[in-house]
Tab-separated table of C-alpha atoms in Angstrom:
chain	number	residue	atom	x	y	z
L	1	UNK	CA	113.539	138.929	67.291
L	2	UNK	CA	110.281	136.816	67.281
L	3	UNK	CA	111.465	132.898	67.379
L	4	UNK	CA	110.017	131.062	64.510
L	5	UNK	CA	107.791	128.933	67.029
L	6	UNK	CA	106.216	132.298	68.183
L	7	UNK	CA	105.686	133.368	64.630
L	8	UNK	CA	103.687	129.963	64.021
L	9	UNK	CA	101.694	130.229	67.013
L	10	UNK	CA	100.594	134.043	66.185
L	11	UNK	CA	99.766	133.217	63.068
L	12	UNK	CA	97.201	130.294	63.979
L	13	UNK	CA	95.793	131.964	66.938
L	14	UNK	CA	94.827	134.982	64.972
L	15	UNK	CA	93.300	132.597	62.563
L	16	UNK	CA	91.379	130.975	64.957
L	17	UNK	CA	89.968	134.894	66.225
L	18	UNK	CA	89.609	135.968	62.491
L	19	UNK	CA	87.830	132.862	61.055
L	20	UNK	CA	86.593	130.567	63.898
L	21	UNK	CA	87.294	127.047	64.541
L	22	UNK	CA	84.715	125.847	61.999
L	23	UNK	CA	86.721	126.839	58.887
L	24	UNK	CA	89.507	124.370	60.206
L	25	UNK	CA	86.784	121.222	59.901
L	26	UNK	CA	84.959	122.863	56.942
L	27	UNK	CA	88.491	121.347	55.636
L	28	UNK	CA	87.167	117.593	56.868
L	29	UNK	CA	84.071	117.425	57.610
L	30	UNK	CA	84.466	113.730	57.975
L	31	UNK	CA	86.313	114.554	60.634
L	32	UNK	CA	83.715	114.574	63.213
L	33	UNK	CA	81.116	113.100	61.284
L	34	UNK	CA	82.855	109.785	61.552
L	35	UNK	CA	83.096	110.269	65.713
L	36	UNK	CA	79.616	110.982	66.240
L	37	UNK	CA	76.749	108.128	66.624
L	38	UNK	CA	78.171	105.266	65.897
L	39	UNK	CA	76.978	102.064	67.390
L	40	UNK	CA	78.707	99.075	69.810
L	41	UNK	CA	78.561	97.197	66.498
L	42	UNK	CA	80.445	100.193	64.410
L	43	UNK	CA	82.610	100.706	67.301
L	44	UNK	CA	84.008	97.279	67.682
L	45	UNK	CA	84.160	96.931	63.893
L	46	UNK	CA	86.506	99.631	63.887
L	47	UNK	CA	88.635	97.979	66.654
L	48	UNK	CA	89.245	95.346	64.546
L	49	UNK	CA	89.318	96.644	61.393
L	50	UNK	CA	91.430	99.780	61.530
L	51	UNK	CA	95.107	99.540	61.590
L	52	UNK	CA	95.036	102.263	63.959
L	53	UNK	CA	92.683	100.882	66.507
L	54	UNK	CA	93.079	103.139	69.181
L	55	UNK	CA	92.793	106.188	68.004
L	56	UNK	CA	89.828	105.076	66.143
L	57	UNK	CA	87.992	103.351	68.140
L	58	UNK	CA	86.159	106.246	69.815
L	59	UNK	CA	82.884	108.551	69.516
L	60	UNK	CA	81.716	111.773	70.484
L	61	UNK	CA	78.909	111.696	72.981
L	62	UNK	CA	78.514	115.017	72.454
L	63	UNK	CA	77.123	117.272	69.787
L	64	UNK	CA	76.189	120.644	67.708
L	65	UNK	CA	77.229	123.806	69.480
L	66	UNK	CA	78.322	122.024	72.356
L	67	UNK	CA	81.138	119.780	70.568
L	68	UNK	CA	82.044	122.736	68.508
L	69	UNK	CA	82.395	124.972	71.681
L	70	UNK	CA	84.521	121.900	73.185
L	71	UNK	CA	86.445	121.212	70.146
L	72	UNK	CA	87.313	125.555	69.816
L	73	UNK	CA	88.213	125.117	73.912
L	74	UNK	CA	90.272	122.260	73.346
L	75	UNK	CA	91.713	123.212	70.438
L	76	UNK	CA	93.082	126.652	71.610
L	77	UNK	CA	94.803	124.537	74.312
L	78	UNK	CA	97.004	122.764	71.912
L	79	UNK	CA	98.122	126.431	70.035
L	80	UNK	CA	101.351	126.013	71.807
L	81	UNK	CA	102.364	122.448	71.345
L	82	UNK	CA	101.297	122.625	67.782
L	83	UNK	CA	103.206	125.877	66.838
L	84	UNK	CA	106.259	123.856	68.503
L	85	UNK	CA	105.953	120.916	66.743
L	86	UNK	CA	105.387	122.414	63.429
L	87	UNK	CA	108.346	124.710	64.056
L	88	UNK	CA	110.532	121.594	64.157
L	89	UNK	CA	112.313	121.342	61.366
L	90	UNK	CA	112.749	117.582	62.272
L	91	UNK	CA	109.510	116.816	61.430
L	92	UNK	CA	109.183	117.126	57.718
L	93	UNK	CA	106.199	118.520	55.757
L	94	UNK	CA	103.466	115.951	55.049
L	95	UNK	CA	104.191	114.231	58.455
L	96	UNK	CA	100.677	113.490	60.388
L	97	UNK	CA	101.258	114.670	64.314
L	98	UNK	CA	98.481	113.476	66.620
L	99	UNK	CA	98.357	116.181	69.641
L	100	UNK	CA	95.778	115.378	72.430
L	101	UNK	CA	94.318	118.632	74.267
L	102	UNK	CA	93.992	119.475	78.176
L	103	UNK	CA	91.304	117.776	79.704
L	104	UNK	CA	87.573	118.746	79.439
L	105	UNK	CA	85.303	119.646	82.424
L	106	UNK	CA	83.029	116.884	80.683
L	107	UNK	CA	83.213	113.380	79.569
L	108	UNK	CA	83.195	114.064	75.737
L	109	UNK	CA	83.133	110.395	74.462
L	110	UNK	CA	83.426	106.537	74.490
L	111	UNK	CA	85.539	104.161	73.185
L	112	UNK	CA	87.347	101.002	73.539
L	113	UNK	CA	91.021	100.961	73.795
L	114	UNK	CA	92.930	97.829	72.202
L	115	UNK	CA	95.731	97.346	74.557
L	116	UNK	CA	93.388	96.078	77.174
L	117	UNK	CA	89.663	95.274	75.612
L	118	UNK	CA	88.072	97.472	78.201
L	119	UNK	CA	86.025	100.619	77.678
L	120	UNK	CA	86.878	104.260	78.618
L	121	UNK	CA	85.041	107.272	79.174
L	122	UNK	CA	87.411	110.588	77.670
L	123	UNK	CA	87.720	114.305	79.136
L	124	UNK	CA	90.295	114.684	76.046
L	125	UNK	CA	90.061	115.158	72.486
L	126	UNK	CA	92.750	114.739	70.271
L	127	UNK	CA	93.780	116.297	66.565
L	128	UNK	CA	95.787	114.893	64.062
L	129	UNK	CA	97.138	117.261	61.636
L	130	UNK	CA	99.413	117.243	58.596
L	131	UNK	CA	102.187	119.296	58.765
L	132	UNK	CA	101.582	121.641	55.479
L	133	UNK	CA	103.248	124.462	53.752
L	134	UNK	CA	100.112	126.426	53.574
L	135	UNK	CA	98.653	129.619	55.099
L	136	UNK	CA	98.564	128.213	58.602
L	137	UNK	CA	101.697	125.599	58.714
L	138	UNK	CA	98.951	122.382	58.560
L	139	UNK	CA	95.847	120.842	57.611
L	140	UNK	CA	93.243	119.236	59.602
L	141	UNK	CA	92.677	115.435	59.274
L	142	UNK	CA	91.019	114.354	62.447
L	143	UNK	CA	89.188	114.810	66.126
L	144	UNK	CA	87.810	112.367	68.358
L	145	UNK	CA	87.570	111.864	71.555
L	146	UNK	CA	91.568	110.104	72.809
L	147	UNK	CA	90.980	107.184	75.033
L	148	UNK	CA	94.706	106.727	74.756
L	149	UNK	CA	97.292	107.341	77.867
L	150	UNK	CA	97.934	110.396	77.565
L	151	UNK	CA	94.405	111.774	77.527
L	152	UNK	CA	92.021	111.964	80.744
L	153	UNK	CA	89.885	109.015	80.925
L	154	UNK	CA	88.036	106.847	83.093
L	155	UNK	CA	86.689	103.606	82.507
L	156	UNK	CA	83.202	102.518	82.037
L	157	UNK	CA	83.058	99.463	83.918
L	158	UNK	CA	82.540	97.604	79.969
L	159	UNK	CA	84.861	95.435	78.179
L	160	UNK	CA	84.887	95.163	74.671
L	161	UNK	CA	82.690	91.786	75.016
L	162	UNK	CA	80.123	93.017	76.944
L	163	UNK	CA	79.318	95.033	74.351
L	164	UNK	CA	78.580	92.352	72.223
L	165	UNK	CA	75.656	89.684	72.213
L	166	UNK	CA	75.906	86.398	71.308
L	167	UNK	CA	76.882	85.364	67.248
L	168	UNK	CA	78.494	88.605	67.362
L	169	UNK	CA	81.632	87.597	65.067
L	170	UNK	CA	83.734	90.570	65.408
L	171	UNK	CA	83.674	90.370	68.953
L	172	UNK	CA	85.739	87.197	69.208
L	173	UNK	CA	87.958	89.449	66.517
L	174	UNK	CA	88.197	92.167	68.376
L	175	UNK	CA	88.967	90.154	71.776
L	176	UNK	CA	91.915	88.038	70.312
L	177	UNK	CA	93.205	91.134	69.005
L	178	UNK	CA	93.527	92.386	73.098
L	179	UNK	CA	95.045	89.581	73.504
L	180	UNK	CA	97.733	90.020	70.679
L	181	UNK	CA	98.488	93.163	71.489
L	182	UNK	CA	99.106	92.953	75.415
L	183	UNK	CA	100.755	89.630	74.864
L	184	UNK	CA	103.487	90.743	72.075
L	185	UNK	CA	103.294	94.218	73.801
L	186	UNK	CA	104.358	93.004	77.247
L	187	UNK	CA	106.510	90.324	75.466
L	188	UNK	CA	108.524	92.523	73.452
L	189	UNK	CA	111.506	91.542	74.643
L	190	UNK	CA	111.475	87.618	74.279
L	191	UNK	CA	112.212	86.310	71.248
L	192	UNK	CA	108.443	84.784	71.720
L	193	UNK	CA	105.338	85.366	69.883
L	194	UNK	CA	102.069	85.036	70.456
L	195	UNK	CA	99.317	84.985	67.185
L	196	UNK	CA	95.950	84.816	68.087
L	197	UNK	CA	93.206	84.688	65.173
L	198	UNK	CA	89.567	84.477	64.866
L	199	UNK	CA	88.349	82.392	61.708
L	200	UNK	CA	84.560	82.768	61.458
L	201	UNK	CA	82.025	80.704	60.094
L	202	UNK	CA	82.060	80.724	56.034
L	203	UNK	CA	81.764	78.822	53.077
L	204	UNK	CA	84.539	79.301	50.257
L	205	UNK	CA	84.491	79.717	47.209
L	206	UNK	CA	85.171	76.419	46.079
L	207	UNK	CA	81.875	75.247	48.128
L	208	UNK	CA	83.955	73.922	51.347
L	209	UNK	CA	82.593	74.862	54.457
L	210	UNK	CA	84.919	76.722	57.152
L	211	UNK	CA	83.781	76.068	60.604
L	212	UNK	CA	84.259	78.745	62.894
L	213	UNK	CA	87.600	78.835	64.754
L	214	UNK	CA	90.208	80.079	66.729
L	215	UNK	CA	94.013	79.810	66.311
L	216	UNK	CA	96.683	79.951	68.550
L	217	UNK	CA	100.126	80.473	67.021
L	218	UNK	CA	103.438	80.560	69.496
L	219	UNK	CA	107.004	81.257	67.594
L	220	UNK	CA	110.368	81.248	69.387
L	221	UNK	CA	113.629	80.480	68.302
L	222	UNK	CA	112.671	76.592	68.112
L	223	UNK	CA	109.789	76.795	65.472
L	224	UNK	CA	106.259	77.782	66.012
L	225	UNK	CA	103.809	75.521	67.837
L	226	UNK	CA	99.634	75.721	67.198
L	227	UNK	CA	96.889	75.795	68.676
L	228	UNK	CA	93.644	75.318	67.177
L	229	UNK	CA	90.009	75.443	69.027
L	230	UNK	CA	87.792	74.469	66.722
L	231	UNK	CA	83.946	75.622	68.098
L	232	UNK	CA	81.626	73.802	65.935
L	233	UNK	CA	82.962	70.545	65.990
L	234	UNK	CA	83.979	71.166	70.337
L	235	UNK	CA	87.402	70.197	69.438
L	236	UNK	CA	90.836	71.210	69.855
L	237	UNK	CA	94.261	70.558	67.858
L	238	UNK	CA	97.871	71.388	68.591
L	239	UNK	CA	101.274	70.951	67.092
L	240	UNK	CA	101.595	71.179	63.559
L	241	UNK	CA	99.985	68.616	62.323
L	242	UNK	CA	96.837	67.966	64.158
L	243	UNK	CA	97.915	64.917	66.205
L	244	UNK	CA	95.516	65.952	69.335
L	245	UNK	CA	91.962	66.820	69.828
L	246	UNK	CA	89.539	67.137	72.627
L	247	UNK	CA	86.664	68.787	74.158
L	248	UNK	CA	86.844	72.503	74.799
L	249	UNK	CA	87.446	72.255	78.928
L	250	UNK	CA	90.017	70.090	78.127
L	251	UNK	CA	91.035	72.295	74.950
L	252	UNK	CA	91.958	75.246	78.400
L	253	UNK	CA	93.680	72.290	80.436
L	254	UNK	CA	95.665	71.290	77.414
L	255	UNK	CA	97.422	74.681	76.751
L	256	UNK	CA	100.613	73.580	77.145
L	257	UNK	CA	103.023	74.562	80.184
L	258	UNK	CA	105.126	76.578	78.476
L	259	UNK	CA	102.766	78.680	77.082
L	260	UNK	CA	100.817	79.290	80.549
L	261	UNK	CA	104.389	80.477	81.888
L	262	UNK	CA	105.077	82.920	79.139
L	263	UNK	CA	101.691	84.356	78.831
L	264	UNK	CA	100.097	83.999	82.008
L	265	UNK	CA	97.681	86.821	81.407
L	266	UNK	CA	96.401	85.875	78.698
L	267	UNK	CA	95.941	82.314	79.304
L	268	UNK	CA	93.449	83.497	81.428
L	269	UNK	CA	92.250	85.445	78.384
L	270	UNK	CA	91.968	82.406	76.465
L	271	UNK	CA	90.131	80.789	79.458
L	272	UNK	CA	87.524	83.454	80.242
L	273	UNK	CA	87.430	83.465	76.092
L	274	UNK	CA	86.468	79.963	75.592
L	275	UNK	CA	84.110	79.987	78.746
L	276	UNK	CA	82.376	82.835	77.592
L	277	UNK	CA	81.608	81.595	74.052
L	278	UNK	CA	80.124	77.967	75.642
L	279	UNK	CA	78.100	80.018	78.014
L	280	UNK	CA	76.787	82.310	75.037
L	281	UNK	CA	76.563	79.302	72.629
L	282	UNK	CA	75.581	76.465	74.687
L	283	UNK	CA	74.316	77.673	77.771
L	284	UNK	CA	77.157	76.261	80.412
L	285	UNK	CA	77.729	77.553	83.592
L	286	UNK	CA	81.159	80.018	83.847
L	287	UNK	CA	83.283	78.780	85.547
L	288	UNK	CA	84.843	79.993	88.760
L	289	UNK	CA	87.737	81.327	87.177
L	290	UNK	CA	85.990	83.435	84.844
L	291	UNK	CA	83.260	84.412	87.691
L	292	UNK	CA	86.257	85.210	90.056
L	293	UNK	CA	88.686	87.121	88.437
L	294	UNK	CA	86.860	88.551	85.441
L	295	UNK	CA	84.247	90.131	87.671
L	296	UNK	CA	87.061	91.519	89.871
L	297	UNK	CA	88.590	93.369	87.023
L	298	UNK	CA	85.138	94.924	86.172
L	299	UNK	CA	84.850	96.118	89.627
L	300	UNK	CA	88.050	97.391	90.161
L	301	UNK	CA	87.341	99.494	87.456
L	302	UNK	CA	83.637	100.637	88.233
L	303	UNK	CA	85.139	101.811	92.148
L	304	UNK	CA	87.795	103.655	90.127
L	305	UNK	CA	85.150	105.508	88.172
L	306	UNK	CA	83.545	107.140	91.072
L	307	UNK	CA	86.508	109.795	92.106
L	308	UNK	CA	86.962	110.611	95.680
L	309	UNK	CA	86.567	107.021	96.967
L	310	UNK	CA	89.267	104.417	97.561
L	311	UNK	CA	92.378	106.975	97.850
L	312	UNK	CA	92.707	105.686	101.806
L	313	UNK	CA	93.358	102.159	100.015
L	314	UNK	CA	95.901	103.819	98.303
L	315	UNK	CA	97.915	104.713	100.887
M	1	UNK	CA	113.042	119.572	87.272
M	2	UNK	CA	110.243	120.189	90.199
M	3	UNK	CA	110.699	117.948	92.769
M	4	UNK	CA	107.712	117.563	94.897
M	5	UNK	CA	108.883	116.750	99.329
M	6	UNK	CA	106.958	113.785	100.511
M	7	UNK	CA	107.872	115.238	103.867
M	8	UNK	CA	105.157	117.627	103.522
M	9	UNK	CA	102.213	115.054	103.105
M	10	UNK	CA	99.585	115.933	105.725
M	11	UNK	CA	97.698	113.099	107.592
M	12	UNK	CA	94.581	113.301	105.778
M	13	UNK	CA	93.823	114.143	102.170
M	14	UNK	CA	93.129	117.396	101.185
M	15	UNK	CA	91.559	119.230	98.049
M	16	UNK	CA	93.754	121.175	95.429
M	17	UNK	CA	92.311	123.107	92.591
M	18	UNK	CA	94.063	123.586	89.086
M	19	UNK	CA	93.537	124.279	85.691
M	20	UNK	CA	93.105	121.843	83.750
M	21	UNK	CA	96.219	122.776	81.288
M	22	UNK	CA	98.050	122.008	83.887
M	23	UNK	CA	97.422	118.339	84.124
M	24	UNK	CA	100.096	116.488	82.747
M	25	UNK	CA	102.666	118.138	84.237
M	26	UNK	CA	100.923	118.168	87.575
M	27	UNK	CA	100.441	114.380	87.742
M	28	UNK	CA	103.633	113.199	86.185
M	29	UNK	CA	104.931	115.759	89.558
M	30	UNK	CA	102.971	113.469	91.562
M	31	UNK	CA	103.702	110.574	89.845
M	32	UNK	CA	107.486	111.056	90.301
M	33	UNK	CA	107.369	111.793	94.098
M	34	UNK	CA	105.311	108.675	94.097
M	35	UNK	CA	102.367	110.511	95.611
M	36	UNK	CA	98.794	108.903	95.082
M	37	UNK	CA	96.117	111.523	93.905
M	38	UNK	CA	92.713	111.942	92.376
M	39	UNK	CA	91.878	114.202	90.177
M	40	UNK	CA	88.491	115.407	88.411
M	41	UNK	CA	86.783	118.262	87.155
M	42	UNK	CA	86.006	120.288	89.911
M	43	UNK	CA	82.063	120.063	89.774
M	44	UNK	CA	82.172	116.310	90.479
M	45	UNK	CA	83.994	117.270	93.563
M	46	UNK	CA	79.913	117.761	94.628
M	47	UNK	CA	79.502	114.022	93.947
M	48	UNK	CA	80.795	112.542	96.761
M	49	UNK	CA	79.596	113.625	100.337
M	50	UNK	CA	82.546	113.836	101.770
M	51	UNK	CA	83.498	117.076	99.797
M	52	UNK	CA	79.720	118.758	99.520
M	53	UNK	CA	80.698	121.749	101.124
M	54	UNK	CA	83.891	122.207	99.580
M	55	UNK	CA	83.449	125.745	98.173
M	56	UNK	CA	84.543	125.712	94.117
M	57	UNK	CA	86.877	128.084	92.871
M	58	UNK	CA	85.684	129.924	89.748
M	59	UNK	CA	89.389	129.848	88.523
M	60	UNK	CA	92.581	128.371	88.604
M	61	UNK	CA	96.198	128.948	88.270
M	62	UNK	CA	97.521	128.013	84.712
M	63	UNK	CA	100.723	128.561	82.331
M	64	UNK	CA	103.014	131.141	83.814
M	65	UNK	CA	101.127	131.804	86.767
M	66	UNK	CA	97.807	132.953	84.384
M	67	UNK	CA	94.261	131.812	85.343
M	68	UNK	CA	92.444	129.882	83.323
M	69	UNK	CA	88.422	129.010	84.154
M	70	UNK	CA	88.562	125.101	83.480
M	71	UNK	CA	89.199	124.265	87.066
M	72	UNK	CA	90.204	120.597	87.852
M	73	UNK	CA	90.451	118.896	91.463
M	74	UNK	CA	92.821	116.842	92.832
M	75	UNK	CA	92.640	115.184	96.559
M	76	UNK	CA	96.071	113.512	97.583
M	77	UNK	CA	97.586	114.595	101.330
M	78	UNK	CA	99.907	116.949	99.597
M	79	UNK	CA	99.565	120.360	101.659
M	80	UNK	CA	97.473	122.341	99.054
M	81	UNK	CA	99.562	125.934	100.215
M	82	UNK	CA	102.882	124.195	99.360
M	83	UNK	CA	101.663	122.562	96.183
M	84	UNK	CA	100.106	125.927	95.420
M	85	UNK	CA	103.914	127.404	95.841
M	86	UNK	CA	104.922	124.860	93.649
M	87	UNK	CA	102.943	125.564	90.864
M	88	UNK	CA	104.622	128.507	89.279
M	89	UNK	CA	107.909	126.515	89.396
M	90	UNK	CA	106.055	123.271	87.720
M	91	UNK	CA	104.096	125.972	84.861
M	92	UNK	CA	107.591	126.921	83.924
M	93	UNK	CA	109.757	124.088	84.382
M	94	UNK	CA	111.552	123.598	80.955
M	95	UNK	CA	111.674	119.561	81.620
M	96	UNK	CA	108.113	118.907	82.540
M	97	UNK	CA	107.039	121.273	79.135
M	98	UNK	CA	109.247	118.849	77.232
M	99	UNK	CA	107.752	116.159	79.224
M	100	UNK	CA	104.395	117.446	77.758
M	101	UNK	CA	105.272	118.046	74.368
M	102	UNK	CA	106.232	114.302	74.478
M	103	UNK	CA	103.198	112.866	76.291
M	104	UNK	CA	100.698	114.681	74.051
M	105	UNK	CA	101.833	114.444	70.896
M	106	UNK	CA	102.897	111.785	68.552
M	107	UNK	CA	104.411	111.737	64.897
M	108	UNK	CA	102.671	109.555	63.159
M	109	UNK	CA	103.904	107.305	59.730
């Protein structure tokens, strides 16, 4: 007898044959239409502003007859993960599955990924569906290009602040939200938190005026400690109540101890951060540590991008 | 589960061609044995200089031994006849499919 995972996957490859891919994103047509153009600005934007950054924060590079032959190629590829997923009765119906396909013989988009602020090139596209009790098992809900893991990708040599130009608010945003997510992320299992937030410029609606800054929250079992860099006025506080400030070099010397042991990474973060902001803003010179190890991240990944070097260093 | 013998690493790396279907399962193989590899679509192969003249298959071996004409590259000193032997076990391996399923998809809320 035919299993119920072979029924599924006759009955959506014969779809495919009978009706072409195009029916399925007739269904959304946002679907792609919200992966292909979009700016740096639109890009980062959606970093930050989507609860789902990652899969998000992506765009076809690709388009017309091309992307729809890719998307049909990549698509078919998936047939047999999706009929087994859909034939799994633990998954119940209305349930959104996110399936990435085999890799491309083309780079098919761009995006940034979250976990580490840096931009990647993607050979994979990936499909979310909805698990359905229609015709075919599922609806469509989205495509784009998967910068994630699990997808083919290679990185563009960018980071997510290179992108930006200077007075470029929701790149500070989407930077302290790298750093939130690698710090609580590779911190998961201290009982230690790490909260960094980007206040911009406004004025509220009482008439004050909000200077732009950045905050710094730490909570363990012993209370939460703060740290605020405030970059208009050049000063920074910690502690609860604001008993400190000083000028922003000293605002990187003054992270405490502690806080350099726990998250080591991205007290460099915060360091190449506040360096890079006085060097848009003001004009100063980077420092070494930023020049140093920042630039040796971006090359590391550039050398990576061209395959078929480096594999002797490997070994 | 398809283990891959590090004994059989050659001295210098070598060129294997496979579809591109095969990709997880192929590198989390690797992966496992703790084998370093590169892989690309085939055509870039052409990039570097080193591997201009490195004829191109038109296909390569896929799911249960099929071919499939989305041929990827991979240079690593695994011998590419013994990893070539290997591949029908790794296409039906019942672990590294499961391995797939898991690594390419996600249930989301």
């Amino acid at each position: 007898m035919i299993s119920r995972e072979d029924q599924i996957y006759n009955r959506i490859n014969t779809y495919i044959n009978n009706y072409g891919i195009k029916t399925f994103i007739k269904m959304t047509p946002h679907a792609i239409d919200k992966h292909l153009g979009l700016s740096d600005d639109q890009l980062i934007n959606r970093l930050f502003k989507d609860s789902n950054p990652t899969n998000d924060a992506s765009v076809f590079d690709i388009e017309g007859n091309r992307l729809n032959r890719y998307i049909k190629e990549s698509f078919v590829s998936i047939i047999p993960l999706l009929a087994k997923r859909l034939s799994d009765d633990k998954i119940a119906y209305g349930k959104k599955i996110k399936i990435a396909g085999k890799p491309l013989d083309i780079p098919i988009g761009h995006g940034f990924r979250s976990s580490d602020g840096k931009e990647y090139q993607s050979y994979s596209m990936a499909f979310i569906v909805r698990k359905e009790a229609n015709d075919i098992g599922f609806e469509f809900v989205s495509i784009f290009p998967d910068i994630t893991v699990s997808g083919k990708i290679e990185p563009t040599g960018r980071t997510a602040y290179d992108a930006y130009t200077k007075e470029k608010s929701p790149l500070f945003e989407a930077y302290l939200r790298c750093i939130n997510e690698d710090a609580n992320k590779e911190n998961k299992n201290m009982r230690e938190l790490l909260i960094a937030s980007y206040y911009p410029a406004m004025i509220s609606d009482e008439g004050d005026v909000w200077s732009e800054k950045i905050k710094l929250q730490m909570q363990n079992d012993r209370g939460m400690t703060e740290l605020n860099i405030n970059m208009y006025e050049g000063s920074i506080s910690y502690g609860k109540k604001s008993f400190k400030t000083a000028k922003y070099d000293q605002a990187v010397r003054s992270i405490p101890e502690h806080y350099k042991a726990v998250f080591p990474d991205q007290c460099r973060h915060v360091n190449n951060f506040i360096n890079m902001y006085r060097h848009i803003r003001e004009g100063i010179e980077l420092s070494r540590s930023f020049d140093i190890r920042t630039q040796y991240e971006i090359e590391d990944a550039k050398e990576t991008a061209h395959y078929g070097f480096g594999l002797d260093k490997m070994f | 589960m398809v283990i891959l013998d590090k004994a059989k690493l050659l001295e210098y790396e070598t060129v294997f061609f496979y579809a591109s279907e095969m990709d997880t399962r192929l590198c989390y193989v690797m992966d496992q044995a703790g084998i370093p590899h590169i892989e690309m679509p085939a055509h870039r192969l052409h990039d570097n200089v080193k591997y201009a003249d490195v004829p191109i298959p038109q296909t390569a071996i896929s799911y249960h031994g099929e071919m499939s004409d989305t041929v990827w590259a991979m240079i690593s000193k695994v011998d590419p006849e013994y990893l070539a032997e290997k591949m029908k076990e790794i296409a039906c391996d019942e672990d590294l499919q499961k391995i797939e399923i898991d690594m390419k998809t996600e249930v989301l809320d």
